[in-house]
XYZ file of C-alpha atoms in Angstrom:
266
model
C -49.429 13.581 -28.345
C -47.693 12.374 -25.194
C -48.172 14.131 -21.924
C -45.828 17.002 -21.209
C -42.967 16.300 -18.812
C -43.196 17.942 -15.420
C -39.583 18.482 -14.263
C -40.699 19.914 -10.922
C -42.953 16.914 -10.249
C -40.154 14.499 -11.170
C -37.777 16.328 -8.826
C -40.309 16.201 -5.963
C -40.900 12.467 -6.539
C -37.162 11.791 -6.552
C -36.559 13.814 -3.368
C -39.503 12.196 -1.547
C -38.378 8.745 -2.642
C -34.844 9.385 -1.430
C -36.111 10.702 1.908
C -38.334 7.650 2.437
C -35.456 5.286 1.645
C -33.170 7.244 3.976
C -35.815 7.693 6.689
C -34.494 6.965 10.197
C -37.799 5.228 10.976
C -37.429 2.890 8.008
C -33.807 2.222 8.934
C -34.774 1.439 12.547
C -37.560 -0.942 11.469
C -35.165 -2.680 9.087
C -32.483 -2.912 11.779
C -34.869 -4.416 14.330
C -36.250 -6.903 11.827
C -32.759 -8.028 10.823
C -31.772 -8.288 14.498
C -34.802 -10.488 15.158
C -33.862 -12.744 12.215
C -30.229 -12.967 13.324
C -29.307 -16.664 13.837
C -27.397 -15.774 17.003
C -30.435 -13.973 18.421
C -32.623 -16.952 17.513
C -30.232 -19.323 19.304
C -30.225 -17.104 22.400
C -34.031 -16.973 22.400
C -34.176 -20.770 22.131
C -31.827 -21.065 25.135
C -33.958 -18.692 27.206
C -37.147 -20.578 26.316
C -35.529 -23.876 27.273
C -34.332 -22.502 30.623
C -37.788 -21.086 31.373
C -39.436 -24.403 30.503
C -36.997 -26.350 32.684
C -37.543 -23.957 35.586
C -41.331 -24.137 35.220
C -41.444 -27.935 35.035
C -38.993 -28.171 37.935
C -41.179 -25.909 40.062
C -44.286 -27.959 39.273
C -42.396 -31.140 40.149
C -41.316 -29.719 43.503
C -44.817 -28.470 44.350
C -46.604 -31.666 43.349
C -44.005 -33.882 45.040
C -44.110 -31.849 48.244
C -47.910 -31.819 48.199
C -48.073 -35.560 47.725
C -45.671 -36.096 50.645
C -47.780 -33.886 52.910
C -50.948 -35.662 51.868
C -49.466 -39.055 52.667
C -47.984 -37.860 55.992
C -50.754 -35.749 57.467
C -53.996 -35.675 55.502
C -54.146 -39.346 54.598
C -56.285 -38.669 51.538
C -54.995 -41.522 49.403
C -56.731 -40.700 46.116
C -55.620 -37.076 46.088
C -52.113 -38.014 47.260
C -51.717 -40.601 44.497
C -53.014 -38.096 41.988
C -50.399 -35.549 43.082
C -47.708 -38.221 42.970
C -48.711 -39.208 39.437
C -48.725 -35.585 38.315
C -45.334 -35.133 39.961
C -43.961 -38.131 38.049
C -45.149 -36.626 34.760
C -43.675 -33.217 35.536
C -40.414 -34.887 36.572
C -40.191 -36.557 33.154
C -40.919 -33.210 31.487
C -38.270 -31.520 33.669
C -35.633 -34.084 32.724
C -36.518 -33.843 29.037
C -36.438 -30.045 29.105
C -33.165 -30.070 31.028
C -31.549 -32.363 28.445
C -32.723 -30.062 25.644
C -31.318 -27.042 27.501
C -27.994 -28.812 27.908
C -27.868 -29.629 24.182
C -28.622 -26.024 23.257
C -25.844 -24.707 25.501
C -23.354 -27.191 24.086
C -23.875 -25.887 20.536
C -21.622 -22.836 19.889
C -23.487 -19.623 19.176
C -23.350 -18.350 15.571
C -21.304 -15.268 14.810
C -23.246 -12.019 15.380
C -24.928 -10.725 12.248
C -23.288 -7.759 10.582
C -25.271 -4.560 11.032
C -25.898 -3.250 7.563
C -25.514 0.462 6.865
C -28.040 2.650 5.070
C -27.171 3.283 1.423
C -26.898 6.732 -0.166
C -29.936 7.773 -2.235
C -30.208 6.394 -5.772
C -29.614 9.860 -7.203
C -26.097 9.989 -5.721
C -22.968 8.804 -7.533
C -22.050 7.157 -4.230
C -25.044 4.788 -4.317
C -23.670 2.119 -6.645
C -20.193 1.744 -5.064
C -21.768 1.704 -1.582
C -24.254 -0.947 -2.722
C -21.326 -3.045 -3.964
C -19.451 -2.442 -0.705
C -22.452 -3.547 1.362
C -22.722 -6.798 -0.616
C -18.955 -7.377 -0.348
C -18.995 -6.772 3.424
C -21.813 -9.291 3.886
C -19.989 -11.888 1.782
C -16.713 -11.362 3.638
C -18.505 -11.667 6.989
C -19.904 -15.049 5.930
C -16.581 -16.264 4.502
C -14.589 -15.322 7.608
C -17.222 -17.108 9.683
C -16.618 -20.240 7.600
C -12.869 -19.946 8.108
C -13.289 -19.601 11.875
C -15.242 -22.876 11.991
C -12.923 -25.540 13.408
C -11.940 -28.519 11.278
C -11.704 -31.165 13.977
C -10.359 -29.176 16.935
C -8.160 -26.678 15.077
C -9.344 -23.723 12.959
C -8.446 -24.173 9.294
C -6.899 -20.673 9.138
C -4.985 -19.068 12.027
C -7.137 -16.662 14.010
C -4.521 -13.919 13.771
C -4.792 -13.844 9.967
C -8.564 -13.676 10.163
C -8.515 -10.896 12.754
C -6.045 -8.948 10.614
C -8.218 -9.361 7.519
C -11.382 -8.392 9.405
C -9.699 -5.341 10.941
C -8.308 -4.136 7.619
C -11.682 -4.650 5.944
C -13.507 -2.719 8.676
C -11.044 0.182 8.457
C -11.271 0.307 4.676
C -15.080 0.194 4.742
C -15.209 3.024 7.287
C -12.897 5.167 5.172
C -14.889 4.415 2.029
C -18.078 5.495 3.769
C -16.347 8.704 4.794
C -15.402 9.225 1.153
C -19.015 8.591 0.123
C -20.220 11.145 2.676
C -17.827 13.733 1.242
C -19.052 12.980 -2.285
C -22.681 13.417 -1.216
C -21.840 16.721 0.491
C -20.323 18.057 -2.739
C -23.340 16.796 -4.695
C -25.656 18.686 -2.356
C -23.501 21.796 -2.715
C -23.657 21.464 -6.496
C -27.463 21.241 -6.385
C -27.586 24.463 -4.353
C -25.069 26.308 -6.548
C -26.046 28.630 -9.369
C -26.199 26.789 -12.735
C -23.318 28.816 -14.111
C -21.029 27.669 -11.306
C -21.964 23.978 -11.212
C -19.495 22.858 -13.868
C -16.603 23.664 -11.530
C -17.811 20.917 -9.158
C -18.073 18.197 -11.802
C -14.390 17.315 -11.673
C -14.153 16.754 -7.881
C -17.361 14.701 -8.026
C -15.913 12.551 -10.815
C -12.632 12.174 -8.906
C -14.300 11.072 -5.663
C -16.646 8.691 -7.485
C -13.660 7.128 -9.240
C -11.799 6.722 -5.932
C -14.880 5.076 -4.423
C -15.110 2.517 -7.216
C -11.367 1.867 -7.010
C -11.534 1.333 -3.255
C -14.471 -1.075 -3.555
C -12.577 -2.992 -6.254
C -9.638 -3.416 -3.867
C -12.028 -4.528 -1.113
C -13.408 -7.105 -3.536
C -9.932 -8.622 -3.929
C -9.891 -9.380 -0.199
C -13.303 -11.051 -0.514
C -12.021 -13.160 -3.416
C -8.964 -14.194 -1.390
C -11.205 -15.236 1.508
C -13.347 -17.269 -0.907
C -10.243 -19.061 -2.230
C -9.183 -19.810 1.359
C -12.605 -21.323 2.095
C -12.427 -23.415 -1.076
C -8.909 -24.622 -0.243
C -9.817 -25.540 3.322
C -12.937 -27.399 2.180
C -11.195 -29.459 -0.486
C -7.838 -30.195 1.186
C -7.756 -28.953 4.792
C -4.205 -30.174 5.467
C -2.620 -29.193 2.165
C -0.302 -26.350 1.309
C -3.232 -24.745 -0.533
C -4.574 -23.523 2.803
C -1.199 -22.006 3.683
C -0.982 -20.273 0.323
C -4.540 -18.956 0.645
C -3.800 -17.731 4.168
C -0.657 -15.933 2.986
C -2.637 -14.319 0.165
C -5.348 -13.255 2.597
C -2.801 -11.703 4.948
C -1.001 -9.964 2.109
C -4.185 -8.470 0.693
C -5.269 -7.364 4.171
C -1.974 -5.479 4.565
C -2.327 -3.954 1.106
C -5.899 -2.885 1.817
C -4.842 -1.338 5.121
C -2.096 0.588 3.366
C -4.474 1.714 0.615
C -7.060 2.926 3.122
C -4.482 5.334 4.575
C -4.502 7.201 1.277
C -8.273 7.695 1.132
C -9.201 11.347 1.571
C -10.623 12.039 5.013
C-alpha cells in the first residue's frame, strides 16, 4: 500500500516554497549578483582599477624621481641616488603602460545597462507562466535593441527614434501586463480565502484575466520577432531595403502594442 496523501502537508510545502521564491532577501541577493555580473558594471570596474593603477604608479614615479634628484643635489650618495633613479625609470614605464591601458578602456563605449529582472509570481499562480514568458521576451528584446543600436560604420543601422519608440511601447506594455498579473493574483488569493461554495463564482474572472495575460504576452512576442528580423536584415544587407522594411514593421508593431496596452485592465 502506498503512503496516504497529506493535503495539509502538501499545502504547507507549496506555501513555504512560494514564500522562499518570493522572499525579498532572495530577490535582493539575486539582484546584487546580477548587477555584479553586468557587463557595464564590469567595464566600469576595469576603468576604475586602471585609473587607480595609473595614479599609484605615477605617484611612485614622482616620489622616486624627486628623491633621486635630492640625493644627487644635496646628499651626494651616488649608490642610493642611482637606485632611486632606476626605480623611478621602472615606475615611469609602468605609469605609461597603465596610462595607455586606461586610455584604451575609456575609448571603448560602455555596454548598455543590464535589464533589471522582475520577480515572478509563485508557481501556483495562473500568472506565473505568462510572466515567465514575458521576462524571457523582455530580456531578448533588450539584447536585440542593443544590437540594433550598435553602429555599422558611423551610422546606426536602424534610426534611434524607431528604437526608442519600440523600447517605450514595450516598457509600457510590460508594466501594464504586470499590473494585470497583480490583479489576477489578488483574485486568486481572494478565492483561496473564500468559502468553498462561493469559489466557483471567481473562476470566470480568473480565466478571463489569465487569457488576457497570455494574449498580451503573445502580442509582445510579435515585437520581439520584428526586432529579430531587423537584426537579421541589418546583419546580412545593412544598406538594403530589407532594413527599411524591418524598421517600418518594428515601428508599426510598437504602435500597435502601445494601442493594445491602453485596453489592458488597470
